[in-house]
Amino acid sequence: MYNLFKLDNGLRVVVEDIEYVNSVSVGLWVENGSRNENASNNGISHFIEHMLFKGTHNRTAKQIAEAIEDVGGQLNAFTGREATCFYIKALDTYLELSLDILSDMLFNSNFSEDDIEKEKGVIVEEINMSEDSPEDVLADLHTRAIWDSDSISLPILGTINTVKSFSKKMIVDYIDSYYIPENSVISISGKFDMKDIENIVRKYFGKWSCKNKKITKYSNPQILNQHFFRKKDIEQLHVSLGIPGIELGNDDTYCLILLSNILGGGSSSILFQKIREELGMCYSIYCYISAFKNTGVVSIYA
């Protein structure tokens, strides 16, 4: 059974006590992703995700990693279109350490000029790696065809030009605007004492506040009827078909998931059996749903 509570600064906390495990997972979720960006700062959310691991006033980058991995834990993060998540999985005895590390990364990161310049090179290589993957290229092309100029169509990694333009001031200003308690959620799942959890979270995140707050509000993008193509010197054709789906939180979500699985959810699905097994026309074919705030799409990839 999960519980929800809110700190005085507006930070939402979702907790689930699971008595029969000896571990805990802690997530810091910020309602901020590529959909919050524009053409000039595209990719900055993903860039900030990387930079929060590069050292704080209290710990070096290596010490951040060692603090969790030396006790058998896992520390990682990811950026999406509407959220960035930093998470730690560890034994339940290291709950406070996990919250300490996440809060230190969020509130005390150095953002040194040297680290920023180094990370630009790293992310440019990540973009190049994505360009070498036809599926990744197609995914970005697909979102542009569906939503065109709306910010939801922007690539999560950004572009080489935008990444190279990032400065410390841009990063700090962006964090001050979007990395705010009102836009964020702390999630804790595993074995812990429910009586103490609110005080523990307040200890590390209770003083979180920002001046230049931007509460996240997303548009209602229209799903367009467009066809985009990209020619690459490879041996295969990759194609995606998108049709209107449903928005995040819609009551019909589970019905659509069921239909998607029947159509293209595995090797027993209609598409796989017909297109691959019976006709032998492709190696891979599947169907999936993408649900976002105010919009959604069902996609078929082959």
Coordinates of C-alpha atoms in Angstrom, one line a residue, residues 59-271:
R59 CA 32.1 15.1 -3.0
T60 CA 34.0 14.6 -6.2
A61 CA 32.4 12.7 -9.1
K62 CA 34.2 9.6 -8.0
Q63 CA 33.1 9.9 -4.4
I64 CA 29.5 10.2 -5.5
A65 CA 29.7 7.0 -7.4
E66 CA 31.8 5.2 -4.7
A67 CA 29.4 6.3 -1.9
I68 CA 26.7 4.1 -3.4
E69 CA 28.6 1.4 -5.2
D70 CA 30.9 0.7 -2.2
V71 CA 27.8 -0.4 -0.3
G72 CA 26.4 -2.6 -3.2
G73 CA 24.0 0.0 -4.5
Q74 CA 23.2 1.4 -7.9
L75 CA 23.0 5.1 -8.9
N76 CA 21.7 6.2 -12.2
A77 CA 19.4 8.7 -14.0
F78 CA 17.5 9.2 -17.2
T79 CA 15.8 12.1 -19.1
G80 CA 12.6 11.9 -21.1
R81 CA 10.3 14.3 -22.8
E82 CA 8.4 15.3 -19.7
A83 CA 10.5 14.2 -16.7
T84 CA 14.1 13.7 -15.5
C85 CA 14.7 11.0 -12.8
F86 CA 17.7 10.4 -10.6
Y87 CA 17.5 7.2 -8.6
I88 CA 19.3 4.9 -6.2
K89 CA 18.8 1.3 -5.4
A90 CA 20.4 0.0 -2.2
L91 CA 20.0 -2.1 1.0
D92 CA 17.4 -0.6 3.3
T93 CA 20.0 0.4 5.8
Y94 CA 21.3 3.0 3.3
L95 CA 18.0 5.0 2.9
E96 CA 19.4 8.1 4.5
L97 CA 22.7 7.8 2.5
S98 CA 20.6 7.6 -0.7
L99 CA 18.7 10.8 0.2
D100 CA 21.9 12.5 1.2
I101 CA 23.6 11.7 -2.1
L102 CA 20.6 12.8 -4.2
S103 CA 20.1 16.1 -2.2
D104 CA 23.8 16.8 -2.4
M105 CA 23.8 16.4 -6.2
L106 CA 20.7 18.6 -6.6
F107 CA 21.7 21.4 -4.2
N108 CA 25.5 21.5 -4.3
S109 CA 26.7 20.6 -7.8
N110 CA 29.7 22.5 -8.9
F111 CA 29.0 23.0 -12.6
S112 CA 32.6 23.8 -13.2
E113 CA 33.5 25.3 -16.6
D114 CA 36.0 22.5 -17.2
D115 CA 33.4 19.8 -16.5
I116 CA 30.9 21.5 -18.7
E117 CA 33.3 21.6 -21.7
K118 CA 34.3 18.0 -21.2
E119 CA 30.7 16.9 -21.0
K120 CA 29.8 18.7 -24.2
G121 CA 32.2 16.3 -26.0
V122 CA 30.7 13.3 -24.3
I123 CA 27.1 14.2 -25.3
V124 CA 28.2 15.1 -28.8
E125 CA 29.5 11.5 -29.1
E126 CA 26.2 10.3 -27.6
I127 CA 24.4 12.2 -30.4
N128 CA 26.7 10.7 -33.0
M129 CA 26.0 7.2 -31.5
S130 CA 22.3 7.9 -31.9
E131 CA 22.9 9.0 -35.5
D132 CA 24.5 5.6 -36.1
S133 CA 21.3 3.8 -34.9
P134 CA 18.5 3.8 -37.6
E135 CA 15.9 3.1 -34.9
D136 CA 16.9 6.2 -32.9
V137 CA 17.0 8.4 -36.1
L138 CA 13.6 7.2 -37.0
A139 CA 12.2 7.8 -33.5
D140 CA 13.2 11.5 -33.7
L141 CA 11.9 11.8 -37.2
H142 CA 8.6 10.1 -36.2
T143 CA 7.9 12.6 -33.4
R144 CA 8.6 15.5 -35.7
A145 CA 6.2 14.1 -38.3
I146 CA 3.5 13.7 -35.5
W147 CA 3.9 17.0 -33.7
D148 CA 6.0 19.1 -36.0
S149 CA 7.1 22.4 -34.3
D150 CA 5.6 21.8 -30.9
S151 CA 8.2 21.3 -28.2
I152 CA 7.2 17.7 -27.6
S153 CA 8.9 16.8 -30.9
L154 CA 12.3 18.1 -29.9
P155 CA 15.0 15.4 -29.5
I156 CA 15.9 14.6 -25.9
L157 CA 19.6 14.7 -26.6
G158 CA 19.4 18.1 -28.3
T159 CA 21.6 18.9 -31.3
I160 CA 25.3 19.3 -31.6
N161 CA 25.0 23.1 -32.1
T162 CA 22.7 23.6 -29.0
V163 CA 24.9 21.3 -26.8
K164 CA 28.0 23.3 -27.7
S165 CA 26.3 26.5 -26.8
F166 CA 25.5 25.7 -23.2
S167 CA 27.2 27.8 -20.5
K168 CA 27.2 27.6 -16.7
K169 CA 24.8 30.6 -16.5
M170 CA 22.3 28.9 -18.8
I171 CA 22.5 25.7 -16.7
V172 CA 22.1 27.5 -13.4
D173 CA 19.3 29.7 -14.6
Y174 CA 17.4 26.7 -16.0
I175 CA 17.7 24.8 -12.8
D176 CA 16.5 27.7 -10.8
S177 CA 13.4 27.9 -13.0
Y178 CA 12.4 24.3 -13.5
Y179 CA 14.1 22.3 -10.7
I180 CA 11.7 23.4 -8.1
P181 CA 9.8 21.5 -5.3
E182 CA 6.4 22.2 -6.9
N183 CA 7.5 20.4 -10.1
S184 CA 9.0 17.5 -8.3
V185 CA 8.3 14.1 -6.6
I186 CA 10.4 12.0 -4.2
S187 CA 9.5 8.3 -4.5
I188 CA 10.6 5.7 -2.0
S189 CA 9.8 2.0 -2.2
G190 CA 11.1 -0.8 -0.1
K191 CA 11.7 -1.5 3.6
F192 CA 11.7 1.5 5.9
D193 CA 10.0 2.8 9.0
M194 CA 6.8 4.6 7.9
K195 CA 6.7 6.6 11.2
D196 CA 10.0 8.3 10.5
I197 CA 9.9 8.7 6.7
E198 CA 8.4 12.1 6.6
N199 CA 11.0 13.6 9.0
I200 CA 13.8 11.9 7.1
V201 CA 12.7 13.4 3.7
R202 CA 12.2 16.8 5.3
K203 CA 15.7 16.7 6.7
Y204 CA 17.2 16.5 3.2
F205 CA 14.6 18.3 1.0
G206 CA 12.6 20.4 3.4
K207 CA 14.5 23.6 2.8
W208 CA 14.4 23.3 -1.0
S209 CA 13.1 26.6 -2.5
C210 CA 13.7 28.6 -5.7
K211 CA 13.2 32.2 -6.7
N212 CA 12.5 32.2 -10.5
K213 CA 9.9 29.5 -10.5
K214 CA 8.3 28.2 -13.7
I215 CA 5.5 25.7 -13.0
T216 CA 5.4 23.3 -15.8
K217 CA 2.4 23.6 -18.1
Y218 CA 2.3 21.8 -21.4
S219 CA 0.5 22.7 -24.6
N220 CA -2.3 20.6 -26.4
P221 CA -0.4 19.7 -29.6
Q222 CA -2.3 18.6 -32.6
I223 CA -1.4 15.3 -34.2
L224 CA -0.5 16.0 -37.8
N225 CA -0.8 14.0 -41.0
Q226 CA 2.8 14.2 -42.3
H227 CA 5.4 12.0 -43.9
F228 CA 9.1 12.5 -43.2
F229 CA 12.0 10.6 -44.7
R230 CA 15.7 10.3 -44.1
K231 CA 18.0 8.6 -46.5
K232 CA 20.9 6.6 -45.0
D233 CA 23.5 4.3 -46.6
I234 CA 22.4 1.1 -44.8
E235 CA 21.0 -2.3 -45.8
Q236 CA 17.5 -2.0 -44.4
L237 CA 14.4 0.2 -44.5
H238 CA 13.1 1.3 -41.1
V239 CA 9.5 2.6 -41.0
S240 CA 7.1 3.8 -38.4
L241 CA 3.4 4.4 -38.7
G242 CA 1.7 6.6 -36.0
I243 CA -2.0 7.0 -35.3
P244 CA -3.7 9.1 -32.6
G245 CA -3.6 7.5 -29.1
I246 CA -4.7 8.8 -25.7
E247 CA -3.2 11.1 -23.2
L248 CA -1.5 10.1 -19.9
G249 CA -3.9 9.2 -17.2
N250 CA -6.9 8.4 -19.5
D251 CA -9.2 5.8 -18.2
D252 CA -8.9 3.8 -21.4
T253 CA -5.1 3.4 -21.0
Y254 CA -5.3 -0.3 -20.0
C255 CA -7.7 -1.1 -22.9
L256 CA -5.3 0.5 -25.3
I257 CA -2.3 -1.4 -23.8
L258 CA -4.3 -4.7 -24.2
L259 CA -5.1 -3.8 -27.9
S260 CA -1.5 -2.8 -28.6
N261 CA -0.2 -6.1 -27.2
I262 CA -2.7 -8.1 -29.2
L263 CA -1.7 -6.2 -32.4
G264 CA 2.0 -6.1 -32.0
G265 CA 3.2 -6.9 -28.4
G266 CA 5.2 -10.0 -29.0
S267 CA 5.9 -13.0 -31.2
S268 CA 2.4 -14.3 -30.9
S269 CA 0.9 -10.9 -31.9
I270 CA -1.1 -10.4 -35.1
L271 CA 1.6 -8.3 -36.8

